[in-house]
Short mmCIF file of C-alpha atoms and ligand atoms in Angstrom, two decimals:
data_model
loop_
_atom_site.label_atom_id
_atom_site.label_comp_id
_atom_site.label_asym_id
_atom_site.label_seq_id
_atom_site.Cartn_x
_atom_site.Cartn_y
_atom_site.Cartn_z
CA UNK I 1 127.82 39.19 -81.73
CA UNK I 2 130.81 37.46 -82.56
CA UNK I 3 134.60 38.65 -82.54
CA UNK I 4 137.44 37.33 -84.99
CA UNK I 5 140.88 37.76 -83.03
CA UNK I 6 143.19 40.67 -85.17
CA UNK I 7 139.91 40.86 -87.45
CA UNK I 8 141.37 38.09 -89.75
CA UNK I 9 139.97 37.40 -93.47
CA UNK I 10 137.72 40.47 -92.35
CA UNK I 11 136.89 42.97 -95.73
CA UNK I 12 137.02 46.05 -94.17
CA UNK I 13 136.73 48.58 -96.79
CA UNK I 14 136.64 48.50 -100.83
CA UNK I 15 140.26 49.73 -102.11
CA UNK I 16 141.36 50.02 -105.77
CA UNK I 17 145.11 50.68 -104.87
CA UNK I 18 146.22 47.48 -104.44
CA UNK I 19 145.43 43.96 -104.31
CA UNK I 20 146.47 40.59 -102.99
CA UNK I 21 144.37 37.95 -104.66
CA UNK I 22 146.26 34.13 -104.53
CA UNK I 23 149.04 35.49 -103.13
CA UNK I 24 149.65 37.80 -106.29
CA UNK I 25 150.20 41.53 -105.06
CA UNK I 26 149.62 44.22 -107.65
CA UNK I 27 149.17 47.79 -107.49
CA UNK I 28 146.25 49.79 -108.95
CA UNK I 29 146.32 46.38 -111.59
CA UNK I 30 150.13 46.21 -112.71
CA UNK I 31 152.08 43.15 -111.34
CA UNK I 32 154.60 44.00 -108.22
CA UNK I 33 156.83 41.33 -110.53
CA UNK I 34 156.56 44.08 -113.37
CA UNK I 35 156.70 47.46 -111.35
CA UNK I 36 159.75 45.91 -109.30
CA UNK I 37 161.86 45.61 -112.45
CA UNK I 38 160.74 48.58 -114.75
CA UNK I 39 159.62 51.36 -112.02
CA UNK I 40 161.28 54.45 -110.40
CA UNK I 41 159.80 54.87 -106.81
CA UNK I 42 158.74 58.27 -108.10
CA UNK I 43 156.32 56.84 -110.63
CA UNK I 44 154.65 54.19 -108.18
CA UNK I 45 153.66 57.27 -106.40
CA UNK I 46 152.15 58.77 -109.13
CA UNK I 47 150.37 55.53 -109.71
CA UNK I 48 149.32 54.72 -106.51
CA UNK I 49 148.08 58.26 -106.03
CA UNK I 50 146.26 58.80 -109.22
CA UNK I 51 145.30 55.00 -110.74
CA UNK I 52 147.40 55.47 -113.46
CA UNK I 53 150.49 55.37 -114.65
CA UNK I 54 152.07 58.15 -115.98
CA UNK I 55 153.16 59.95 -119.13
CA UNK I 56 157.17 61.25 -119.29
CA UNK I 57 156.06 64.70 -118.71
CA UNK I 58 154.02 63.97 -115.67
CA UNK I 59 156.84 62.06 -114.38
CA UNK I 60 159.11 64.29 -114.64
CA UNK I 61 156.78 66.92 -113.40
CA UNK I 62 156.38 64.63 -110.14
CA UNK I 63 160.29 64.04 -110.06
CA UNK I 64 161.08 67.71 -110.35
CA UNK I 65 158.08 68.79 -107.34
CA UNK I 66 159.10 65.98 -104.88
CA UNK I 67 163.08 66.98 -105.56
CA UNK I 68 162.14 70.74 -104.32
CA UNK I 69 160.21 70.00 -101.99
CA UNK I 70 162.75 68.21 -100.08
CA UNK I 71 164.64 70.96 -97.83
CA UNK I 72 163.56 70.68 -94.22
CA UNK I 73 163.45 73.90 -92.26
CA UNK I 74 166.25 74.58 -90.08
CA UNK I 75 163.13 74.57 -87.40
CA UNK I 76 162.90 70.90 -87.80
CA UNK I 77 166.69 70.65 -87.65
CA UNK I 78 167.36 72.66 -84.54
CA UNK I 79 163.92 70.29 -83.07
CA UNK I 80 166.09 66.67 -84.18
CA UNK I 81 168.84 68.34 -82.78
CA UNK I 82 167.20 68.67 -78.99
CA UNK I 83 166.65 65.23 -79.26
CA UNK I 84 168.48 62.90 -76.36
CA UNK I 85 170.01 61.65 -79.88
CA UNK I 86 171.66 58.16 -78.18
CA UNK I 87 168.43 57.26 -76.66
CA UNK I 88 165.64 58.33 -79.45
CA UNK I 89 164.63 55.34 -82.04
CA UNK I 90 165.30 57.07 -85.57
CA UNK I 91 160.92 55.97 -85.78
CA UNK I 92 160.10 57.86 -82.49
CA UNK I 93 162.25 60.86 -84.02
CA UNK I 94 160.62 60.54 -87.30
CA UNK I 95 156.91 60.14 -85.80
CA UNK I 96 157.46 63.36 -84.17
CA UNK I 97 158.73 65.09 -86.74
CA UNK I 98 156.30 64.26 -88.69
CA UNK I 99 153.72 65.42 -86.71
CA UNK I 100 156.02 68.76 -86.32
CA UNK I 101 155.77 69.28 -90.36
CA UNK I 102 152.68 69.91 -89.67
CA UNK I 103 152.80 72.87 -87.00
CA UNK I 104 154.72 74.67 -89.61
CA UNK I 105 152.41 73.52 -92.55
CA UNK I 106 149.70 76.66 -93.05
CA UNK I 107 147.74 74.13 -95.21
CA UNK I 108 147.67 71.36 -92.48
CA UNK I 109 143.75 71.64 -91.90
CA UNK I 110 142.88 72.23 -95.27
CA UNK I 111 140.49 69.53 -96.67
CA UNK I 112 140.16 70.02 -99.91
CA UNK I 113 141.50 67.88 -102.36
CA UNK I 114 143.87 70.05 -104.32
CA UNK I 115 145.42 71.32 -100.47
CA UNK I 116 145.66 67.41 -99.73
CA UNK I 117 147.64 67.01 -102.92
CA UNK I 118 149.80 69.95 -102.69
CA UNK I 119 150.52 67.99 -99.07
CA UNK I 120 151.63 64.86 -100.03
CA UNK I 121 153.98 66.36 -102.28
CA UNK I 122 155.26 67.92 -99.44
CA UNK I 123 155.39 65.33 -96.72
CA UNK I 124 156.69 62.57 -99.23
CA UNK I 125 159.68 64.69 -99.78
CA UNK I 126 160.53 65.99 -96.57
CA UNK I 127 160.26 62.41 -95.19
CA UNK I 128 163.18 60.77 -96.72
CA UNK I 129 165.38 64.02 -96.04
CA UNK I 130 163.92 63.81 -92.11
CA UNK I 131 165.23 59.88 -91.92
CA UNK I 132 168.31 61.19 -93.66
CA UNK I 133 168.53 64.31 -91.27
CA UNK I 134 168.29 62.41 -88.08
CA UNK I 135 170.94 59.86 -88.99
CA UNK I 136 173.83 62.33 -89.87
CA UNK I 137 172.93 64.30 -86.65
CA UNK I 138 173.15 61.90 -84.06
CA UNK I 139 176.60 60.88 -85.80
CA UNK I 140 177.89 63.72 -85.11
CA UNK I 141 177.37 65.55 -88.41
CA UNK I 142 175.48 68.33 -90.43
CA UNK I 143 172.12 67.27 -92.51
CA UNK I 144 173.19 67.52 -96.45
CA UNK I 145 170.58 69.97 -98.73
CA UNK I 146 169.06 67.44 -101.57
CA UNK I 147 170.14 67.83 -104.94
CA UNK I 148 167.51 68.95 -107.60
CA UNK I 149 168.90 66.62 -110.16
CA UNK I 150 168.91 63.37 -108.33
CA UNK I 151 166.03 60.50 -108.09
CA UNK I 152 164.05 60.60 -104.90
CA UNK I 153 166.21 57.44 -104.02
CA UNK I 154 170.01 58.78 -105.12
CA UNK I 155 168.91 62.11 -103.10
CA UNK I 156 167.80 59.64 -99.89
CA UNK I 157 171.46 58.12 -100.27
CA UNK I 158 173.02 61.21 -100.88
CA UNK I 159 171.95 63.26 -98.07
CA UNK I 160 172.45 59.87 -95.53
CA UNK I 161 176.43 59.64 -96.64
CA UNK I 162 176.93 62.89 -98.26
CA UNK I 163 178.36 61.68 -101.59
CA UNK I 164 176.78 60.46 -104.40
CA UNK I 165 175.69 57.27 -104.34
CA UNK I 166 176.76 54.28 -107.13
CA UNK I 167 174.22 53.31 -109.19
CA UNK I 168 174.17 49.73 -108.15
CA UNK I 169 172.96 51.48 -104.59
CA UNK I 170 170.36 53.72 -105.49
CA UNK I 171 168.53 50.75 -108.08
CA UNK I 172 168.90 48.93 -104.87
CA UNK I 173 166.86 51.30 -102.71
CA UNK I 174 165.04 51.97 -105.49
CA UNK I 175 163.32 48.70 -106.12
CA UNK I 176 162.95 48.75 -102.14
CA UNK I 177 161.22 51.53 -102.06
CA UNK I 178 158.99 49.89 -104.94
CA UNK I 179 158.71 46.76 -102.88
CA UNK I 180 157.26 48.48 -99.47
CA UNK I 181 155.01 51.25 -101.27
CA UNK I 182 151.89 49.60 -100.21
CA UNK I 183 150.00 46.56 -99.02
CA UNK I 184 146.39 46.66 -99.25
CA UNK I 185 144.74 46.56 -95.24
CA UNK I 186 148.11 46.16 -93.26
CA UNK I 187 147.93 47.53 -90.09
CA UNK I 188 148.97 50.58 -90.31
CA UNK I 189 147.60 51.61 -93.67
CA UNK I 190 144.47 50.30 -91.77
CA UNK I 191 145.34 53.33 -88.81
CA UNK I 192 145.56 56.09 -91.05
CA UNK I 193 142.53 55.18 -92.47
CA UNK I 194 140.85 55.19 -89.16
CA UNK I 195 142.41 57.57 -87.73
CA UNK I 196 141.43 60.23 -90.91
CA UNK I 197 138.00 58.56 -91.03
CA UNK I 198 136.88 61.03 -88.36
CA UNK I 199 138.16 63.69 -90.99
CA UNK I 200 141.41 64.38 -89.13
CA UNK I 201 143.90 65.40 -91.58
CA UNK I 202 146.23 63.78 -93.50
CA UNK I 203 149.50 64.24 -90.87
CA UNK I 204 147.83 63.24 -88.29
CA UNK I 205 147.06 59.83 -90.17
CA UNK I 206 150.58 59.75 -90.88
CA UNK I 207 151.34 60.19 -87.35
CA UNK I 208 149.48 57.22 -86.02
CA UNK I 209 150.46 54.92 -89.10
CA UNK I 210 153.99 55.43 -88.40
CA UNK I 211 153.16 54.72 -84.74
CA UNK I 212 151.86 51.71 -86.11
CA UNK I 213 154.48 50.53 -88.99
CA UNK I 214 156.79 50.83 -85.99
CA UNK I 215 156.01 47.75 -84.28
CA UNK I 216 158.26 44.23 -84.30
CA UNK I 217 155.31 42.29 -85.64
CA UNK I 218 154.89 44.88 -88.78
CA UNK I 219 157.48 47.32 -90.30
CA UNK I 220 159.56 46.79 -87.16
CA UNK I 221 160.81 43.43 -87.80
CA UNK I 222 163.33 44.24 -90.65
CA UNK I 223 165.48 45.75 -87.43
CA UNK I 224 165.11 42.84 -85.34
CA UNK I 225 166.45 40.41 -88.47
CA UNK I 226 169.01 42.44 -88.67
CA UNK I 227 169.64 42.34 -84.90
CA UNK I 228 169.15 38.38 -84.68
CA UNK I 229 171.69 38.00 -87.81
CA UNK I 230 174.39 39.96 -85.69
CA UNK I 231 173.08 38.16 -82.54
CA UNK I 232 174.07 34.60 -84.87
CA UNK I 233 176.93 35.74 -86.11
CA UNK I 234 178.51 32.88 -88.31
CA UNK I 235 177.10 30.61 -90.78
CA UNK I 236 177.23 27.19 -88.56
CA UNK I 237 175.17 29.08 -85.64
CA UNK I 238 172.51 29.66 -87.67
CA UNK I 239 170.23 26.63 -87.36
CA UNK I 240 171.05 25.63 -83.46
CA UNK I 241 169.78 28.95 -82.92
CA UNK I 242 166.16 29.22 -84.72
CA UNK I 243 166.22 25.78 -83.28
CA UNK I 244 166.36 26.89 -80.03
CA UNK I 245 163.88 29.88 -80.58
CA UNK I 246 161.31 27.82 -82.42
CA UNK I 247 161.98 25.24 -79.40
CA UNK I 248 161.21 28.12 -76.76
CA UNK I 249 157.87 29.13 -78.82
CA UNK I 250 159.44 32.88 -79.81
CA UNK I 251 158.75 33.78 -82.98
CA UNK I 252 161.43 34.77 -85.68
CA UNK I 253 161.62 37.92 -87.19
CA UNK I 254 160.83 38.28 -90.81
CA UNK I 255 159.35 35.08 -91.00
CA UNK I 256 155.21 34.59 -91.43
CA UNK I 257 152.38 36.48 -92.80
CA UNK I 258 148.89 37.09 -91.77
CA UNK I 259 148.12 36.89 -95.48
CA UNK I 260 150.23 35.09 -97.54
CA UNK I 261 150.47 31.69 -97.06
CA UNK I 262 152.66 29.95 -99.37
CA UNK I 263 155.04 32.96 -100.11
CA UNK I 264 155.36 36.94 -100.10
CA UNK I 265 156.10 38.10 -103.44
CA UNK I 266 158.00 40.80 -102.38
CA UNK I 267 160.46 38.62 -101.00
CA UNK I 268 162.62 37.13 -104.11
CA UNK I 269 163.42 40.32 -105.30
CA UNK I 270 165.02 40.88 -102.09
CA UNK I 271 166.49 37.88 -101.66
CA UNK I 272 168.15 37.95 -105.12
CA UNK I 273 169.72 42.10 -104.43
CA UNK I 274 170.67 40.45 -100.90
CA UNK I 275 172.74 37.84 -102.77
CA UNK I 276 174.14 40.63 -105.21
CA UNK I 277 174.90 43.08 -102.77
CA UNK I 278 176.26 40.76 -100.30
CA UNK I 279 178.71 39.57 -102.47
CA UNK I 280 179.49 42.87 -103.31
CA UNK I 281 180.58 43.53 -99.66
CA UNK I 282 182.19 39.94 -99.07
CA UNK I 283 180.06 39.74 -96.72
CA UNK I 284 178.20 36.59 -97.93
CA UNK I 285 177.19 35.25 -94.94
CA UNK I 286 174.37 37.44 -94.31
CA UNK I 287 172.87 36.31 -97.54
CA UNK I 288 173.99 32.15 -96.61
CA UNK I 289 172.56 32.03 -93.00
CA UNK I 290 169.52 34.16 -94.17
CA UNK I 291 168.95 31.29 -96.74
CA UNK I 292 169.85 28.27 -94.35
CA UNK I 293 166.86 30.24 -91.48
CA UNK I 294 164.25 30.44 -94.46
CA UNK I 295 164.40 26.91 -95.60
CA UNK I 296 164.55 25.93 -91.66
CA UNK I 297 161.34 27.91 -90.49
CA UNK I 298 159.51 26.75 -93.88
CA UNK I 299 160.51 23.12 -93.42
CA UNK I 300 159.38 23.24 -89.62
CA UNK I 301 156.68 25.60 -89.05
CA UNK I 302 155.46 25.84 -93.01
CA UNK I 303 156.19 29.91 -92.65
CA UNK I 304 157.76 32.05 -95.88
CA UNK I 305 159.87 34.78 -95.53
CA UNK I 306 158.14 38.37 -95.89
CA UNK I 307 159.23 41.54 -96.73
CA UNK I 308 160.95 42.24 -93.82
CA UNK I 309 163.24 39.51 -93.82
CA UNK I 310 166.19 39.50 -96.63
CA UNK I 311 165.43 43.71 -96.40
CA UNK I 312 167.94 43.49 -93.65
CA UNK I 313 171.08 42.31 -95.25
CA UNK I 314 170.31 44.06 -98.09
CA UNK I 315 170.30 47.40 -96.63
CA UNK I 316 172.90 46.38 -93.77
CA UNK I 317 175.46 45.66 -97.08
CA UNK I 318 174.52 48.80 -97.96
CA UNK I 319 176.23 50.13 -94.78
CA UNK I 320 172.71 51.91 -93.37
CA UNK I 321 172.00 51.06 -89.57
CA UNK I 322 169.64 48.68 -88.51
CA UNK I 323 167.30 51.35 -86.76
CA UNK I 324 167.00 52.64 -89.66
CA UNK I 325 165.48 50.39 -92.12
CA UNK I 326 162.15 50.55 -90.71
CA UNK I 327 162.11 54.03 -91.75
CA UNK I 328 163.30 53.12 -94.35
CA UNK I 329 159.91 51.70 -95.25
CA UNK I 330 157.96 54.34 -93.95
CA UNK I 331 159.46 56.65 -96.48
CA UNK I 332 158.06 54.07 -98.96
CA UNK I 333 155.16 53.89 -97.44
CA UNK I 334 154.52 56.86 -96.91
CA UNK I 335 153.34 56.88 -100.45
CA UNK I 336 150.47 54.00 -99.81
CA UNK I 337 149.57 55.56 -96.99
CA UNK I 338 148.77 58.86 -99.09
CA UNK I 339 146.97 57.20 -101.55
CA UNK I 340 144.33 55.45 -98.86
CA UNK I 341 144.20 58.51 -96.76
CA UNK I 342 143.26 60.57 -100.13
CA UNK I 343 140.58 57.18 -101.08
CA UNK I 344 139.30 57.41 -97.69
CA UNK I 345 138.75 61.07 -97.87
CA UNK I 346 136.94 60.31 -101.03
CA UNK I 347 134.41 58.53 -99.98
CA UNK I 348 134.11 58.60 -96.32
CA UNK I 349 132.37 57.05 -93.29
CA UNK I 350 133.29 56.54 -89.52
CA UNK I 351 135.51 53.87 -88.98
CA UNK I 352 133.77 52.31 -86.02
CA UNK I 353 133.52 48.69 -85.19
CA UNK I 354 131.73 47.02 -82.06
CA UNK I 355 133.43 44.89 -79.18
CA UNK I 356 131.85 42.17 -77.47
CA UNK I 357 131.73 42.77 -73.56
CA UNK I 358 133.43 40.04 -71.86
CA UNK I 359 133.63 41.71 -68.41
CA UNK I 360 131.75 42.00 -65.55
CA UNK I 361 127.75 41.67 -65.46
CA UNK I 362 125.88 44.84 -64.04
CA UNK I 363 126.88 45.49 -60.48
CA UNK I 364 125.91 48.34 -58.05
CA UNK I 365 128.17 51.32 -57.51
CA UNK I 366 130.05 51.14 -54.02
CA UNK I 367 130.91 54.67 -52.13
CA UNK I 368 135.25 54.77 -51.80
CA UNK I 369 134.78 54.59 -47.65
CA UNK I 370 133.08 51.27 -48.55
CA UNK I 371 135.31 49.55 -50.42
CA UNK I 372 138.07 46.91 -49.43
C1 ACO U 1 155.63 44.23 -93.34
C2 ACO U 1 155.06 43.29 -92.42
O1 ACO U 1 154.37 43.69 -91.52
S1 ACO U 1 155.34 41.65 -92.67
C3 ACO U 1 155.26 40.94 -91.05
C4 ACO U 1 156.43 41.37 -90.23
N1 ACO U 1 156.42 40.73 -88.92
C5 ACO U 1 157.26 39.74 -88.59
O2 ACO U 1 158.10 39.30 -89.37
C6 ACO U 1 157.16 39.23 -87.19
C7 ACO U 1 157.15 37.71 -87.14
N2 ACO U 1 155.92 37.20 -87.67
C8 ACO U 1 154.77 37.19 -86.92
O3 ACO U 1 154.77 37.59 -85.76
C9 ACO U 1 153.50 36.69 -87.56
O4 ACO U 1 153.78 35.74 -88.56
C10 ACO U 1 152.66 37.84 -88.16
C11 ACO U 1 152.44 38.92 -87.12
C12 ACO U 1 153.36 38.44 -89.36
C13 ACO U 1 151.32 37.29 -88.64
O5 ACO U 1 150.67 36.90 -87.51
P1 ACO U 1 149.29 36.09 -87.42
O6 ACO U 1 148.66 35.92 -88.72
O7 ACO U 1 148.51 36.76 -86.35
O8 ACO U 1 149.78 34.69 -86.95
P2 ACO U 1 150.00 34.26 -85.44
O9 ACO U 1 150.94 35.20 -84.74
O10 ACO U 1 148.66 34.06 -84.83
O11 ACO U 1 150.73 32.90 -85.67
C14 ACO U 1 150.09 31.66 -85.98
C15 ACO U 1 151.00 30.54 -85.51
O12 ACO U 1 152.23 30.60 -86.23
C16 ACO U 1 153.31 30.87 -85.35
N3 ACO U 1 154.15 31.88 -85.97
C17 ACO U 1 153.75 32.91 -86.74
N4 ACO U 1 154.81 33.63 -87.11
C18 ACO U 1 155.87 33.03 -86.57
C19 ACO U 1 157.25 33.32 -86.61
N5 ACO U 1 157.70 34.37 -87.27
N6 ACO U 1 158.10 32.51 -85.95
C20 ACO U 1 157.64 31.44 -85.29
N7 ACO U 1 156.34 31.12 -85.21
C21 ACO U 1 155.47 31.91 -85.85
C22 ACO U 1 152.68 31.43 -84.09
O13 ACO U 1 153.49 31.24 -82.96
C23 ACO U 1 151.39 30.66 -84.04
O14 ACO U 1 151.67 29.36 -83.58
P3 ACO U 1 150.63 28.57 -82.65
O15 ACO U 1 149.40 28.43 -83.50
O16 ACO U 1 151.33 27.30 -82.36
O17 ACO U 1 150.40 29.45 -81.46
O1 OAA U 2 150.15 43.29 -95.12
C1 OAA U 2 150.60 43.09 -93.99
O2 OAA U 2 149.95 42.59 -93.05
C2 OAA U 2 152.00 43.42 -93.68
C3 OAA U 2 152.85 43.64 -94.87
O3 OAA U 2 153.35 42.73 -95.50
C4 OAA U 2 153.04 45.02 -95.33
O4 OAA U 2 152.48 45.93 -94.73
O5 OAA U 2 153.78 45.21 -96.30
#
């Protein structure tokens, strides 16, 4: 047997939901360059969830479902409420109440197709109100009902600040939301696949995929940018500091891909609304030092920026907290993870690799008295 470390270049499955071929990443076929500048977040997840696009009236059927279905039960209030709210990590709240949707889901272990529809609907809008939930109540405030008339994004803003949002902020986390929808085999699209492989159903594959997307080397490192461009601060520290961290062999978040090489596409649309909305806040220098770190890491250790990187100052300028970008992107992906939990289901086997024993030969059992 022989082992390849984090199962690199390894084809794992077949997938027709998306696809990175030369560093070009396109979903279900259609460009992420197109879909970025033409698509609502609401009709990627038709596409990624039925390989199409679709018509105006099935978009608008999709828009109106997901809008009211996004009311959380006062259960899962009162249960983010218990939480030790200065201590919980808006993912650790948002894992569990994920996993809570669930208990109070009567459809939760149905597995047929049309029950696994009706409960994506569900979960993909009651996750955006959760993220938005948690936030307001460990500020101090009450969770705000969605609006039936707003985009899945201008509801997500709304019911996180409790006005309406301008529209320059909701194309923003719009085309965010776009961006982080889905990613072919990343690690945790690769859990819920796994983990629903053994026909477990669909929240619990959301469960351990969020566990996964959680992590600072996957969805977890748009927090830690954020945290390392506070930890900076100005403009001329910038350099001297990934310097010293490149120096000291630590890695820098939002930096490096397993996959792309030479650039993630993903990334100039979020440098560009970083630059916008930046400038839109005065606060420039989140956009300038961001810049001055890219060109640094790619001139020294031949890295690219990834998704994760300019996602930071773009939703820091738009005054959201840094723990709670990464779920941020599990709202988006949420929608990825749907679609590969509903392929899998499709056309299933056991997701069960080998590992090759590197311990101990054979040795004889050795009674407790006996032992040193
Ligand atoms: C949505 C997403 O998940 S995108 C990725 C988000 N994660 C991050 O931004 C965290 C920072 N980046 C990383 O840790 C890595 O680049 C990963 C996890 C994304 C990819 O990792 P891998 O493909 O396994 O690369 P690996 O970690 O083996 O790195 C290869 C070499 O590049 C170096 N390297 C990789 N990324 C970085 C980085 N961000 N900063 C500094 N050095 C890096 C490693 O130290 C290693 O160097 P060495 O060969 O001298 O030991
Ligand atoms: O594909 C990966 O390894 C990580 C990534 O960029 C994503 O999940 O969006």
């Amino acid at each position: 047997m022989s082992t390849t470390k984090g199962l690199e270049n390894i084809v794992a499955t077949q997938s027709a939901i998306s696809s990175i071929i030369d560093d070009q990443l396109s979903y279900v076929g259609y460009k992420i360059d197109d879909l970025a500048e033409n698509s609502s977040f609401e009709e990627i997840i038709y596409l990624l969830w039925n390989q199409k696009l679709p018509t105006k009236s099935q978009l608008d059927e999709l828009k109106a479902d997901l809008a009211k279905n996004m009311t959380i039960s006062e259960a899962i209030i009162d249960h983010l409420r218990s939480y030790d709210l200065k201590r919980v990590h808006p993912m650790a709240a948002l894992r569990t109440a994920v996993s809570l949707l669930a208990i109070y889901d009567d459809e939760a272990d149905e597995m047929d197709e049309a029950a696994n529809k009706r409960k994506a609907i569900r979960i993909q809008a009651k996750i955006a109100s959760i993220v938005a939930a948690f936030a307001r109540i460990r500020d101090g405030k009450d969770p705000i009902q969605p609006k039936e008339d707003l985009s899945y994004s201008a509801n997500f803003l709304f019911m996180l600040n409790g006005k309406e949002p301008e529209d320059i902020e909701v194309e923003a986390i719009n085309k965010a939301l776009v961006l982080h929808a889905d990613h072919e085999l990343n690690a945790s699209t690769f859990t819920a696949r796994v983990c629903v492989a053994t026909l477990s159903d669909i929240y619990s594959g959301l469960v351990a995929a969020i566990g996964a997307l959680k992590g600072p080397l996957h969805g977890g490192a748009n927090e830690n940018v954020m945290k390392m461009l506070l930890e900076i601060g100005e403009e001329e520290n910038a350099i001297p500091y990934i310097k010293e961290k490149l120096e000291n062999k630590e890695k820098i978040m939002g930096m490096g891909h397993r996959v792309y090489r030479d650039g993630d596409p993903r990334a100039k649309f979020l440098r560009e609304m970083s630059k916008q909305l930046t400038k839109r806040t005065g606060q420039e220098k989140w956009y300038n030092m961001s810049i001055k770190i890219e060109d640094y890491v790619k001139e020294h250790k031949g890295l690219p920026a990834n998704v994760d990187f300019y996602s930071a100052s773009v939703y820091h300028s738009l005054g959201i907290e840094e723990d709670l970008f990464t779920p941020i992107f599990a709202v988006s992906r949420t929608s990825g993870w749907i679609a590969h939990i509903l392929e899998q289901y499709a056309d299933n086997r056991l997701i069960r690799p080998r590992a090759e024993y590197n311990g101990p030969d054979l040795q004889d059992y050795v009674a407790i008295e006996d032992r040193s």
